[in-house]
Amino acid sequence: MFCSRSVFFQVSLPPSGTYKSWLGSRANGSPYNEIHLPEHSQYPLRPSKPLGGTLVYTRYIPSLDKTFTMRALNIESDADTFAEWMNNDRVAKFWNMKGDKDKVHIPYLNALEVDKHVVTIIGSLDDEQFLYTELYYVAEDHLAPFADSAGLYDRGFHLLVGNERLRGPHIVRAWLTSVVHCLFLHDPRTRYVFLEPRADNEKLIGYLLQHGFTKLKEFDFPHKRAALMRIERDTFFQVGPAM
């Protein structure tokens, strides 16, 4: 039997049995084919957000001999780590969120917890936490006016690597393509995944270009000059997530 790489990596497998889903326990969530347009709303109803600590995605990375996992952030147990990362000078250059955990970081996370269009995520390699990312629906985000090609099911994400031990191109290749893989698997109607890094974040933009993203334009948010980056489903699955 022959299965092409592009087909294999688009198959969302059952969450139990011999072959387990990359989506982990989220495969047991609300089925996406039940999403419908609610009356008097321009946006579809979304599946319920995963509870803090819920496994969202997992994949073994052969080149690293490690398992990459994404789980929903738990404010009670993850706030200290989040605050430590946000107070890192390298991270603060792009996120501008240095400050006190109780006054700055916990209120920020509390606001995102009740925001239905975004899910906050902690990423780990084996058991070592290193990544924070926010997965969002572009149509309901402040990016929407600048992303003309975005549809109702297209996604975006913000990210930072807070663990200094787990940096470098070989690691970026693994987690970056895994996050994109996760978003495309969540809904077959997702055609594009977007990012809007700061336009002067040359390192991240370079990584994105290396892994199939296209730079569409630069534009101005109130707080930054941004680069609009986009990858299409078919382009991504021609190569698939990094091995």
Short mmCIF file of C-alpha atoms in Angstrom, two decimals:
data_model
loop_
_atom_site.label_atom_id
_atom_site.label_comp_id
_atom_site.label_asym_id
_atom_site.label_seq_id
_atom_site.Cartn_x
_atom_site.Cartn_y
_atom_site.Cartn_z
CA MET A 1 0.00 0.00 0.00
CA PHE A 2 1.26 3.46 -0.90
CA CYS A 3 0.23 6.68 0.83
CA SER A 4 1.64 10.01 -0.27
CA ARG A 5 3.18 12.27 2.37
CA SER A 6 0.67 15.03 1.62
CA VAL A 7 -2.26 12.69 2.24
CA PHE A 8 -0.78 11.01 5.31
CA PHE A 9 -0.21 14.25 7.21
CA GLN A 10 -3.75 15.47 6.53
CA VAL A 11 -5.39 12.42 8.09
CA SER A 12 -6.79 13.09 11.54
CA LEU A 13 -6.61 9.64 13.11
CA PRO A 14 -8.77 8.28 15.96
CA PRO A 15 -7.64 9.37 19.44
CA SER A 16 -7.16 5.79 20.65
CA GLY A 17 -6.05 2.43 19.38
CA THR A 18 -2.85 1.43 17.60
CA TYR A 19 -2.58 4.72 15.71
CA LYS A 20 -3.29 7.82 17.78
CA SER A 21 -4.29 11.24 16.53
CA TRP A 22 -1.80 14.09 16.48
CA LEU A 23 -4.62 16.16 17.92
CA GLY A 24 -4.64 14.16 21.12
CA SER A 25 -7.60 14.66 23.41
CA ARG A 26 -8.94 17.54 21.28
CA ALA A 27 -10.08 14.91 18.79
CA ASN A 28 -12.82 14.16 21.33
CA GLY A 29 -14.10 17.74 21.25
CA SER A 30 -17.03 19.21 19.37
CA PRO A 31 -17.13 17.94 15.78
CA TYR A 32 -16.38 20.72 13.31
CA ASN A 33 -19.07 19.60 10.88
CA GLU A 34 -21.64 20.83 13.41
CA ILE A 35 -20.43 24.42 13.26
CA HIS A 36 -23.09 26.66 11.73
CA LEU A 37 -23.67 30.36 11.31
CA PRO A 38 -25.72 31.60 14.27
CA GLU A 39 -28.57 33.99 13.55
CA HIS A 40 -27.52 37.65 13.27
CA SER A 41 -23.82 36.79 13.40
CA GLN A 42 -21.16 36.92 10.70
CA TYR A 43 -18.93 34.36 12.42
CA PRO A 44 -19.46 30.60 12.84
CA LEU A 45 -19.98 29.07 16.24
CA ARG A 46 -16.67 27.60 17.43
CA PRO A 47 -15.98 24.35 19.28
CA SER A 48 -15.55 24.94 23.01
CA LYS A 49 -12.06 25.96 24.08
CA PRO A 50 -9.92 23.24 25.71
CA LEU A 51 -9.62 23.40 29.48
CA GLY A 52 -6.26 24.39 30.94
CA GLY A 53 -3.82 21.50 30.79
CA THR A 54 -5.68 19.70 27.98
CA LEU A 55 -3.46 18.09 25.35
CA VAL A 56 -4.05 19.83 22.00
CA TYR A 57 -1.37 18.30 19.75
CA THR A 58 1.50 15.82 20.01
CA ARG A 59 4.04 14.53 17.51
CA TYR A 60 7.31 12.65 17.72
CA ILE A 61 10.13 14.53 15.92
CA PRO A 62 12.63 11.94 14.59
CA SER A 63 15.40 14.49 13.88
CA LEU A 64 15.36 15.61 17.54
CA ASP A 65 14.40 12.23 19.02
CA LYS A 66 11.91 14.16 21.15
CA THR A 67 8.14 14.50 21.33
CA PHE A 68 6.68 17.95 20.76
CA THR A 69 3.44 18.63 22.62
CA MET A 70 1.01 21.54 22.77
CA ARG A 71 -1.35 21.82 25.72
CA ALA A 72 -3.81 24.50 26.75
CA LEU A 73 -2.25 26.95 29.19
CA ASN A 74 -3.38 26.64 32.80
CA ILE A 75 -3.20 30.05 34.49
CA GLU A 76 -2.79 28.66 37.99
CA SER A 77 0.17 26.43 37.13
CA ASP A 78 1.70 28.32 34.18
CA ALA A 79 1.56 31.99 35.26
CA ASP A 80 5.03 31.95 36.84
CA THR A 81 6.60 30.54 33.69
CA PHE A 82 4.69 32.97 31.49
CA ALA A 83 5.83 35.93 33.62
CA GLU A 84 9.44 34.75 33.59
CA TRP A 85 9.41 34.49 29.80
CA MET A 86 7.74 37.89 29.32
CA ASN A 87 10.39 39.51 31.50
CA ASN A 88 13.18 38.08 29.36
CA ASP A 89 14.88 41.01 27.60
CA ARG A 90 14.90 39.21 24.23
CA VAL A 91 11.17 38.41 24.45
CA ALA A 92 10.26 41.86 25.81
CA LYS A 93 11.80 43.49 22.74
CA PHE A 94 8.95 42.08 20.65
CA TRP A 95 6.13 41.55 23.18
CA ASN A 96 6.66 44.65 25.34
CA MET A 97 5.07 42.98 28.36
CA LYS A 98 7.67 43.31 31.09
CA GLY A 99 6.09 43.77 34.47
CA ASP A 100 4.66 42.28 37.63
CA LYS A 101 2.97 38.91 37.30
CA ASP A 102 -0.12 39.86 39.33
CA LYS A 103 -0.56 43.30 37.77
CA VAL A 104 0.36 42.62 34.14
CA HIS A 105 0.54 38.95 33.21
CA ILE A 106 -2.34 37.32 35.06
CA PRO A 107 -4.87 40.00 33.95
CA TYR A 108 -3.65 39.49 30.37
CA LEU A 109 -4.12 35.70 30.58
CA ASN A 110 -7.50 36.08 32.30
CA ALA A 111 -8.72 38.25 29.42
CA LEU A 112 -7.60 35.67 26.85
CA GLU A 113 -9.21 32.83 28.80
CA VAL A 114 -12.68 34.30 28.20
CA ASP A 115 -11.92 35.34 24.62
CA LYS A 116 -13.60 32.74 22.39
CA HIS A 117 -11.50 33.42 19.31
CA VAL A 118 -8.10 32.59 20.86
CA VAL A 119 -6.54 29.62 22.66
CA THR A 120 -3.37 30.03 24.73
CA ILE A 121 -0.84 27.21 24.46
CA ILE A 122 2.33 25.98 26.18
CA GLY A 123 4.66 23.93 23.98
CA SER A 124 7.15 21.37 25.27
CA LEU A 125 9.83 19.06 23.95
CA ASP A 126 9.50 15.87 25.97
CA ASP A 127 8.82 17.33 29.42
CA GLU A 128 10.69 20.63 29.01
CA GLN A 129 8.50 23.70 28.45
CA PHE A 130 9.87 26.25 26.01
CA LEU A 131 7.13 27.78 23.82
CA TYR A 132 4.11 30.03 24.30
CA THR A 133 1.69 30.57 21.43
CA GLU A 134 -1.78 32.04 20.92
CA LEU A 135 -3.91 30.33 18.27
CA TYR A 136 -6.66 32.54 16.89
CA TYR A 137 -9.30 32.93 14.19
CA VAL A 138 -8.19 35.71 11.86
CA ALA A 139 -11.72 36.85 10.93
CA GLU A 140 -12.42 37.70 14.58
CA ASP A 141 -9.01 39.22 15.30
CA HIS A 142 -7.59 42.73 15.02
CA LEU A 143 -5.62 41.39 12.03
CA ALA A 144 -8.80 40.94 9.95
CA PRO A 145 -8.86 44.41 8.32
CA PHE A 146 -5.33 43.85 7.00
CA ALA A 147 -5.77 40.23 5.82
CA ASP A 148 -8.13 40.58 2.86
CA SER A 149 -7.70 36.94 1.80
CA ALA A 150 -8.64 35.49 5.21
CA GLY A 151 -11.81 33.40 5.38
CA LEU A 152 -13.99 32.45 8.33
CA TYR A 153 -11.96 29.32 9.07
CA ASP A 154 -8.45 30.69 8.55
CA ARG A 155 -6.13 30.81 11.54
CA GLY A 156 -3.18 32.72 12.88
CA PHE A 157 -0.82 32.52 15.82
CA HIS A 158 1.47 34.64 17.98
CA LEU A 159 4.48 32.99 19.58
CA LEU A 160 7.57 33.26 21.68
CA VAL A 161 10.35 30.91 22.74
CA GLY A 162 11.08 31.56 26.39
CA ASN A 163 13.46 28.72 27.23
CA GLU A 164 17.00 29.69 26.19
CA ARG A 165 18.10 26.06 26.10
CA LEU A 166 15.67 25.16 23.31
CA ARG A 167 16.53 27.66 20.62
CA GLY A 168 18.17 27.27 17.22
CA PRO A 169 17.16 26.62 13.59
CA HIS A 170 16.80 22.84 13.97
CA ILE A 171 14.34 23.27 16.84
CA VAL A 172 12.45 26.12 15.16
CA ARG A 173 11.93 23.94 12.10
CA ALA A 174 10.28 21.25 14.25
CA TRP A 175 7.91 23.38 16.34
CA LEU A 176 7.03 25.95 13.68
CA THR A 177 5.83 23.35 11.19
CA SER A 178 4.09 21.43 13.98
CA VAL A 179 2.04 24.46 15.06
CA VAL A 180 0.97 25.03 11.45
CA HIS A 181 0.18 21.31 11.12
CA CYS A 182 -2.01 21.49 14.21
CA LEU A 183 -4.00 24.42 12.85
CA PHE A 184 -4.60 22.84 9.45
CA LEU A 185 -5.68 19.55 11.07
CA HIS A 186 -8.22 21.26 13.34
CA ASP A 187 -10.50 22.08 10.43
CA PRO A 188 -10.28 20.97 6.77
CA ARG A 189 -11.86 24.30 5.82
CA THR A 190 -8.80 26.22 7.01
CA ARG A 191 -7.13 27.31 3.79
CA TYR A 192 -4.54 29.75 5.14
CA VAL A 193 -2.49 30.27 8.30
CA PHE A 194 -1.24 33.81 8.99
CA LEU A 195 1.37 35.49 11.16
CA GLU A 196 1.99 39.19 11.70
CA PRO A 197 5.46 39.52 13.28
CA ARG A 198 7.12 42.86 13.72
CA ALA A 199 8.56 43.93 10.39
CA ASP A 200 12.05 44.21 11.91
CA ASN A 201 11.98 40.67 13.33
CA GLU A 202 14.21 39.46 10.52
CA LYS A 203 15.10 36.16 12.16
CA LEU A 204 11.49 34.97 12.52
CA ILE A 205 10.52 36.24 9.07
CA GLY A 206 13.50 34.37 7.63
CA TYR A 207 12.38 31.14 9.30
CA LEU A 208 8.86 31.60 7.96
CA LEU A 209 10.10 32.15 4.40
CA GLN A 210 12.25 29.02 4.65
CA HIS A 211 9.24 26.93 5.59
CA GLY A 212 6.74 27.92 2.91
CA PHE A 213 5.33 31.23 4.10
CA THR A 214 4.97 34.19 1.76
CA LYS A 215 5.38 37.81 2.82
CA LEU A 216 2.32 39.59 1.46
CA LYS A 217 3.00 43.14 2.67
CA GLU A 218 3.94 45.39 5.55
CA PHE A 219 1.35 47.43 7.43
CA ASP A 220 0.96 49.49 10.58
CA PHE A 221 -0.75 48.46 13.79
CA PRO A 222 -1.05 51.17 16.48
CA HIS A 223 1.76 49.45 18.41
CA LYS A 224 4.07 48.18 15.65
CA ARG A 225 5.00 48.00 11.98
CA ALA A 226 4.07 44.42 11.01
CA ALA A 227 4.78 42.00 8.18
CA LEU A 228 1.82 39.95 6.96
CA MET A 229 2.98 36.36 6.43
CA ARG A 230 0.78 33.59 5.00
CA ILE A 231 1.01 29.90 4.10
CA GLU A 232 -1.57 27.97 2.07
CA ARG A 233 -2.76 24.48 2.99
CA ASP A 234 -1.66 22.89 -0.30
CA THR A 235 1.76 24.50 -0.07
CA PHE A 236 2.27 23.24 3.47
CA PHE A 237 1.23 19.66 2.78
CA GLN A 238 3.43 19.37 -0.30
CA VAL A 239 6.25 18.96 2.23
CA GLY A 240 4.38 18.42 5.50
CA PRO A 241 5.67 19.08 9.01
CA ALA A 242 9.41 18.76 9.55
CA MET A 243 10.65 15.33 10.48
#
